[in-house]
Structure formats: structure tokens, C-alpha cells
PDB file of C-alpha atoms in Angstrom:
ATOM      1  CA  UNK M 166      25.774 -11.340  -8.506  1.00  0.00           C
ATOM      2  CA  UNK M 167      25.077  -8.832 -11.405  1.00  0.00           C
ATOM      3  CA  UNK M 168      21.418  -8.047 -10.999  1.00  0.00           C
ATOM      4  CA  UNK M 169      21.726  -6.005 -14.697  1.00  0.00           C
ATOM      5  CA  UNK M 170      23.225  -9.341 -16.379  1.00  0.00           C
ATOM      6  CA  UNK M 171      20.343 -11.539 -14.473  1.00  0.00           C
ATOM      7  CA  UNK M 172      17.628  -8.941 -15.556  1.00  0.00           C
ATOM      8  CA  UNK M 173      18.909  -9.055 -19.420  1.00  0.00           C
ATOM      9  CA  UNK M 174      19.225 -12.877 -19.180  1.00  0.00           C
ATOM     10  CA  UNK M 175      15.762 -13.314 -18.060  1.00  0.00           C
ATOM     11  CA  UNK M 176      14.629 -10.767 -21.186  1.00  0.00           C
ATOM     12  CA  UNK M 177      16.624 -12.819 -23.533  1.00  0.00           C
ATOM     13  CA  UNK M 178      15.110 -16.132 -22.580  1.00  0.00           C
ATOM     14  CA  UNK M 179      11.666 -15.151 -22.487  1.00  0.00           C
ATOM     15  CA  UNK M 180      11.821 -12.985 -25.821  1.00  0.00           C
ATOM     16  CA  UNK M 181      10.884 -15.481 -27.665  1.00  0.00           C
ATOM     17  CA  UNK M 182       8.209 -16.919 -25.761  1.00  0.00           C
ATOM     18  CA  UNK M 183       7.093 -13.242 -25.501  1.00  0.00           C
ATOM     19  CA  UNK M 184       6.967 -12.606 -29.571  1.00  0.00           C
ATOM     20  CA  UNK M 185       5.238 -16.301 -29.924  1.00  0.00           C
ATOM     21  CA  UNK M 186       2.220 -14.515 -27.654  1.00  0.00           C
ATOM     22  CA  UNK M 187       1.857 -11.631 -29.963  1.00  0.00           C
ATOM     23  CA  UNK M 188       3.826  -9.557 -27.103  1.00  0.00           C
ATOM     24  CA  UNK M 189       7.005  -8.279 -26.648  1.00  0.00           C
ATOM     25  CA  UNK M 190       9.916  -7.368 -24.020  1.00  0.00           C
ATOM     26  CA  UNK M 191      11.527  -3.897 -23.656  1.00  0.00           C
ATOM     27  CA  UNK M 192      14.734  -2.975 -22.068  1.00  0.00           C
ATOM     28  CA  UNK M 193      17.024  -0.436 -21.907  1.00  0.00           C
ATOM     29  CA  UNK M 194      20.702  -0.781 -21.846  1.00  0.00           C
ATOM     30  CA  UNK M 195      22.177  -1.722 -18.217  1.00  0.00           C
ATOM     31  CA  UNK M 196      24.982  -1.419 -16.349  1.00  0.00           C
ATOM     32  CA  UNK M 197      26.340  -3.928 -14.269  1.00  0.00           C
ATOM     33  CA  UNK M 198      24.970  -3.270 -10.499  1.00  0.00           C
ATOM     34  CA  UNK M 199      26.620  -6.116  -7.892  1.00  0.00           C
ATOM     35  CA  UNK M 200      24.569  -7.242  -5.262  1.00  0.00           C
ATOM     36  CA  UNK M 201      25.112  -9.876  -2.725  1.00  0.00           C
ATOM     37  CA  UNK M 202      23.212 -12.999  -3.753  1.00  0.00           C
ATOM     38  CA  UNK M 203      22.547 -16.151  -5.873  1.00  0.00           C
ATOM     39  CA  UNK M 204      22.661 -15.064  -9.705  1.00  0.00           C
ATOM     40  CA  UNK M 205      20.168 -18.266 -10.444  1.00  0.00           C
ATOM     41  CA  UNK M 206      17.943 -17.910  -7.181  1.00  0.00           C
ATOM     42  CA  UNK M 207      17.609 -13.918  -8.419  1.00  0.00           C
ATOM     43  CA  UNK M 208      17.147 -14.595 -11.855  1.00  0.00           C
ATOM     44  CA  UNK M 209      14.326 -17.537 -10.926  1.00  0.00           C
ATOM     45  CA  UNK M 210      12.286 -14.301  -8.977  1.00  0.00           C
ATOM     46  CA  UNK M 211      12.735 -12.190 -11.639  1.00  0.00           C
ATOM     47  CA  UNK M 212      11.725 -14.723 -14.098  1.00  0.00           C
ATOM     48  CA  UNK M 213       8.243 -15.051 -12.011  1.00  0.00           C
ATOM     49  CA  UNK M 214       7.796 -11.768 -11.920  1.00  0.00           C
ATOM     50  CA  UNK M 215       8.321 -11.117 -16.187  1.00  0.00           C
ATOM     51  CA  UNK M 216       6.496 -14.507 -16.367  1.00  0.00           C
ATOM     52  CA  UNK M 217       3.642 -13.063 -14.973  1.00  0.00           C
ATOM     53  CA  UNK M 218       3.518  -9.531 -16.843  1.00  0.00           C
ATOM     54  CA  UNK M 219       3.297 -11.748 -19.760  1.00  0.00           C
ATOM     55  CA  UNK M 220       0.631 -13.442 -18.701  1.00  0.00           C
ATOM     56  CA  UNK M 221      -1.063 -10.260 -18.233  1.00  0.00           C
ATOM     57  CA  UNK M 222      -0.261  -8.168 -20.907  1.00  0.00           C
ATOM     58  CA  UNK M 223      -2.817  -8.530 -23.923  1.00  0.00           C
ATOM     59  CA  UNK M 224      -1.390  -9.610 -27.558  1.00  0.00           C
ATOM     60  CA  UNK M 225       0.503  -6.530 -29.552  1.00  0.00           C
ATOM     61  CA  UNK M 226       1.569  -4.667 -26.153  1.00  0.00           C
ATOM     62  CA  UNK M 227       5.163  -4.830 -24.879  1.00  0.00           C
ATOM     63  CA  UNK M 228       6.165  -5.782 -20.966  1.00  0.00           C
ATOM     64  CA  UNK M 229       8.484  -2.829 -19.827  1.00  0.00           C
ATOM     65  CA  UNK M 230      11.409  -4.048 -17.915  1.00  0.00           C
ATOM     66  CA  UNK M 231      13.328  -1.039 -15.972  1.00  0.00           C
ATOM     67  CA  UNK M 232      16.816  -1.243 -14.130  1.00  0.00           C
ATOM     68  CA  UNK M 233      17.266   1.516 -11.090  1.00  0.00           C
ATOM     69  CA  UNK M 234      17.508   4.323  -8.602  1.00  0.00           C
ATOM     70  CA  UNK M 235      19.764   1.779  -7.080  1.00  0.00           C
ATOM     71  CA  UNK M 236      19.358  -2.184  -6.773  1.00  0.00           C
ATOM     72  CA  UNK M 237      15.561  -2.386  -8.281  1.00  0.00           C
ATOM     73  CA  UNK M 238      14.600  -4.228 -11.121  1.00  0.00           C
ATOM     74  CA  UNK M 239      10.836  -2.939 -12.324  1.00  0.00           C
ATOM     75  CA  UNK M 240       8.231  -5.369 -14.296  1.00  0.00           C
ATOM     76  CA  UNK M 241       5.742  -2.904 -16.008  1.00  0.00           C
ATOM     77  CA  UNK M 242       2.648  -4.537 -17.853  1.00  0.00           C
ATOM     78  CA  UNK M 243       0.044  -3.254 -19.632  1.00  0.00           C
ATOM     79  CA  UNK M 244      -2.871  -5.610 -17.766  1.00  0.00           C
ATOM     80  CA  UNK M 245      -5.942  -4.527 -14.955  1.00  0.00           C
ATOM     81  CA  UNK M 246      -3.485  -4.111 -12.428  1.00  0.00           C
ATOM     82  CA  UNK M 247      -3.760  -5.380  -9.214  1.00  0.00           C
ATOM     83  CA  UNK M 248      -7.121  -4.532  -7.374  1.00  0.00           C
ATOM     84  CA  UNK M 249      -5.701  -2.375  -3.752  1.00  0.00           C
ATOM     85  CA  UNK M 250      -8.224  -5.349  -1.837  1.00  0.00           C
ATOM     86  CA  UNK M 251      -6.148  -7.818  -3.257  1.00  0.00           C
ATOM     87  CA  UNK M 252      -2.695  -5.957  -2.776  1.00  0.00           C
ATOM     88  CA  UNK M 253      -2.166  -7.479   0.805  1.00  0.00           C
ATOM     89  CA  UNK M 254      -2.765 -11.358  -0.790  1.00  0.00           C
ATOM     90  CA  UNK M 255      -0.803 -11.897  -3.753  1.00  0.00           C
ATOM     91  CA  UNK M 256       2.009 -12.989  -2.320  1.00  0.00           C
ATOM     92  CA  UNK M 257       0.900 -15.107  -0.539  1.00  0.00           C
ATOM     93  CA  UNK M 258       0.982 -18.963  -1.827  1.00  0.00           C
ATOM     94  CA  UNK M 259      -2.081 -20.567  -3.982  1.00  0.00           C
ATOM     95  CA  UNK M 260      -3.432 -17.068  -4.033  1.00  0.00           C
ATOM     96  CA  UNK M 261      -4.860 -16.014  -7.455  1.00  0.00           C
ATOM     97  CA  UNK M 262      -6.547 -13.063  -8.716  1.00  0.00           C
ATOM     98  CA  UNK M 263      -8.422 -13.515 -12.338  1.00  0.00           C
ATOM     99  CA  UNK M 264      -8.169 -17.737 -11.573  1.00  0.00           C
ATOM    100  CA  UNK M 265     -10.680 -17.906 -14.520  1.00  0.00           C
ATOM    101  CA  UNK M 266      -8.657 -16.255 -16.969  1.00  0.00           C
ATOM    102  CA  UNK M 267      -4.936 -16.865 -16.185  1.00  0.00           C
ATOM    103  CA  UNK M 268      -3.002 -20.195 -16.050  1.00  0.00           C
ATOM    104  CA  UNK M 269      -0.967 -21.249 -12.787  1.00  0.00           C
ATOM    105  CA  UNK M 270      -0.997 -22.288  -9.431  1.00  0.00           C
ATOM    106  CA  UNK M 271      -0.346 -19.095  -7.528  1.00  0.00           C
ATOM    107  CA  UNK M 272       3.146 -19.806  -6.370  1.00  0.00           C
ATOM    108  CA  UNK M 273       4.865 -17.443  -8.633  1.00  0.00           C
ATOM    109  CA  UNK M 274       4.487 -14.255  -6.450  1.00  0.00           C
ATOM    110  CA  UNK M 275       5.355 -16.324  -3.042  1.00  0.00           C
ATOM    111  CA  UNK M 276       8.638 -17.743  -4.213  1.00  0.00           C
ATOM    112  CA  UNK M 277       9.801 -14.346  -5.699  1.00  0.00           C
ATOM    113  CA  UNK M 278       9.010 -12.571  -2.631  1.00  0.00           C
ATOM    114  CA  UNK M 279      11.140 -15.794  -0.338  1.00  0.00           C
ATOM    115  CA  UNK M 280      13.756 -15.109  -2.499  1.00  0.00           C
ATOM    116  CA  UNK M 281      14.259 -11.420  -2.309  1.00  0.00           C
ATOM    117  CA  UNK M 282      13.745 -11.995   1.275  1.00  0.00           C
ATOM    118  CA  UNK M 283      16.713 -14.208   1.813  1.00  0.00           C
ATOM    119  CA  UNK M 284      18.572 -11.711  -0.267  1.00  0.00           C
ATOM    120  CA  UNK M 285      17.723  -9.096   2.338  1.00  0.00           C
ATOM    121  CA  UNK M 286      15.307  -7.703  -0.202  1.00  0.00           C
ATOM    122  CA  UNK M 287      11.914  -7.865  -1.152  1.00  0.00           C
ATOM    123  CA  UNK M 288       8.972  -7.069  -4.002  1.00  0.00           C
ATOM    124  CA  UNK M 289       6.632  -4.138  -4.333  1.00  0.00           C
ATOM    125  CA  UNK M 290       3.907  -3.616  -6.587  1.00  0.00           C
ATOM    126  CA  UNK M 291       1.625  -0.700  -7.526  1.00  0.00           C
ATOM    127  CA  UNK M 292       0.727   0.632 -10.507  1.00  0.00           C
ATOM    128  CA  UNK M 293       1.631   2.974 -13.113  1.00  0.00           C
ATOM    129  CA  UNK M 294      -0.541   5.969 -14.837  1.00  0.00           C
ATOM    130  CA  UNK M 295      -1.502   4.315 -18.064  1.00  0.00           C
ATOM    131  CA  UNK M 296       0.027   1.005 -17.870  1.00  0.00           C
ATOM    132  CA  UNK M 297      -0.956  -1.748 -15.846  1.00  0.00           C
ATOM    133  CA  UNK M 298       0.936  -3.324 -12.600  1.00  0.00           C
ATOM    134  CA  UNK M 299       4.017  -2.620 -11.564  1.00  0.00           C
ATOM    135  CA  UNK M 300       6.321  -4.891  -9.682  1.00  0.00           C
ATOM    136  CA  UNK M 301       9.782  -4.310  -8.213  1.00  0.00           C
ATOM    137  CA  UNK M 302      12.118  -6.384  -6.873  1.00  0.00           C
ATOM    138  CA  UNK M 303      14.274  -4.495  -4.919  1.00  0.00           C
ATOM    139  CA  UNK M 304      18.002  -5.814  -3.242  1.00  0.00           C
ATOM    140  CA  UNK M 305      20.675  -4.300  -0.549  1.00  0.00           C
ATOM    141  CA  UNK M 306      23.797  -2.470  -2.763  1.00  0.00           C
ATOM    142  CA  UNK M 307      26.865  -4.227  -2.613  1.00  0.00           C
ATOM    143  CA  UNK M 308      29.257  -1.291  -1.221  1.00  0.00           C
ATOM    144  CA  UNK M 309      32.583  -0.243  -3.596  1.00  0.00           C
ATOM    145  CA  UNK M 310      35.159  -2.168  -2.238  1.00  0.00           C
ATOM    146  CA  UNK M 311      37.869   0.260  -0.387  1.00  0.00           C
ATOM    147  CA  UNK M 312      40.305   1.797  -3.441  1.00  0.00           C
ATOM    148  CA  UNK M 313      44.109   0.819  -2.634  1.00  0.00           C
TER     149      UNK M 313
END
């Protein structure tokens, strides 16, 4: 699968979603970047993971969507961020931080993280210096194939 034409896909379809929130979605041009996997299981992680910045990211602010060093696709929202305490739980299912405020059932996280398991793979988060949460979803490379 192309994980740069998955991440653009999932920007394109939740643009408009995005700008109907007050919000918006920023990427940066991509190159193609082949990894071994399921273009529709990757995409349906990634989705969760955008989904979620979304949620998070208050009207007139833009989710930051970042490709790279290597097979990682970065969600950066402008929310609270993830309290450290609660680092260790997100991903796991029907957990939910802020259950007062956001909408959901908290199996978002859990099914991106299976996913980018079974890929070989898996999802970080931290946080970035003036922004708020920051989750990657990171993938094995798919090696050149031998030149002729």
C-alpha cells in the first residue's frame, strides 16, 4: 500500500467535515512511501486517529497532518493533550479521557493501534511545544526491490 496516497485520502474526505466544524486540515505535499499492508485497514487507523484531532482541536485552528523520517504518518492537534497518567490507557478499548466533553465510545484509539499492529507497526503519542497531542502511526519500510 501507499501510506502517502492513504494519508491524503483520509485529508480529502474529512476536509469537509473539518471546514463544517470551523477547523481545518493541513498537509504538505507527499511522496508515495510503499509499505506492506491493507490500503483500507491503514487508511481506517489513520482515519481514527485525524477523527480524533478533530474532535479535539477547538473551532478556527487547523489539525497538522505530517508524512516522515521514514514510514510515519503524524496527527498534530491543537487540544489539552494527553495527560502522561493517562498515556498508558488510551489505547486501550472503552477508555476515554474528557468523557464529558467529547463524543464516542472509546474504540477509536484501540482499533488504530490493532491495526498498526497487524501491520507490524504501531501508534505513539506525545506532545508537541505549543500544539496539542501528537500521534504517530508508524509502519515497517517496504525494501527497493533488487534493480535488474
Amino acid at each position: 500500500a501507499d501510506l502517502a496516497a492513504v494519508v491524503r485520502s483520509v485529508a480529502e474526505q474529512l476536509a469537509l467535515p473539518a471546514l463544517r466544524g470551523g477547523k481545518s486540515i493541513s498537509l504538505a505535499e507527499v511522496e508515495p512511501l510503499m509499505v506492506h499492508g491493507n490500503a483500507d485497514f491503514l487508511s481506517l487507523a489513520f482515519r481514527n486517529l485525524v477523527e480524533n484531532a478533530l474532535a479535539h482541536t477547538p473551532r478556527g485552528e487547523a489539525v497538522e497532518i505530517r508524512m516522515g523520517p521514514g514510514a510515519r504518518a503524524s496527527v498534530i492537534d491543537k487540544g489539552p493533550g494527553v495527560a502522561p497518567e493517562d498515556e498508558g490507557r488510551i489505547f486501550e478499548r472503552f477508555f476515554r479521557t474528557h468523557a464529558e466533553e467529547y463524543n464516542g465510545a472509546g474504540l477509536g484509539l484501540a482499533i488504530a493501534t490493532r491495526i498498526a499492529a497487524i501491520h507490524g507497526g504501531g501508534i505513539e503519542v506525545g506532545r508537541e511545544e505549543g500544539k496539542g497531542a501528537i500521534f504517530t502511526l508508524y509502519l515497517p519500510e517496504t525494501p527497493d526491490p533488487p534493480s535488474p
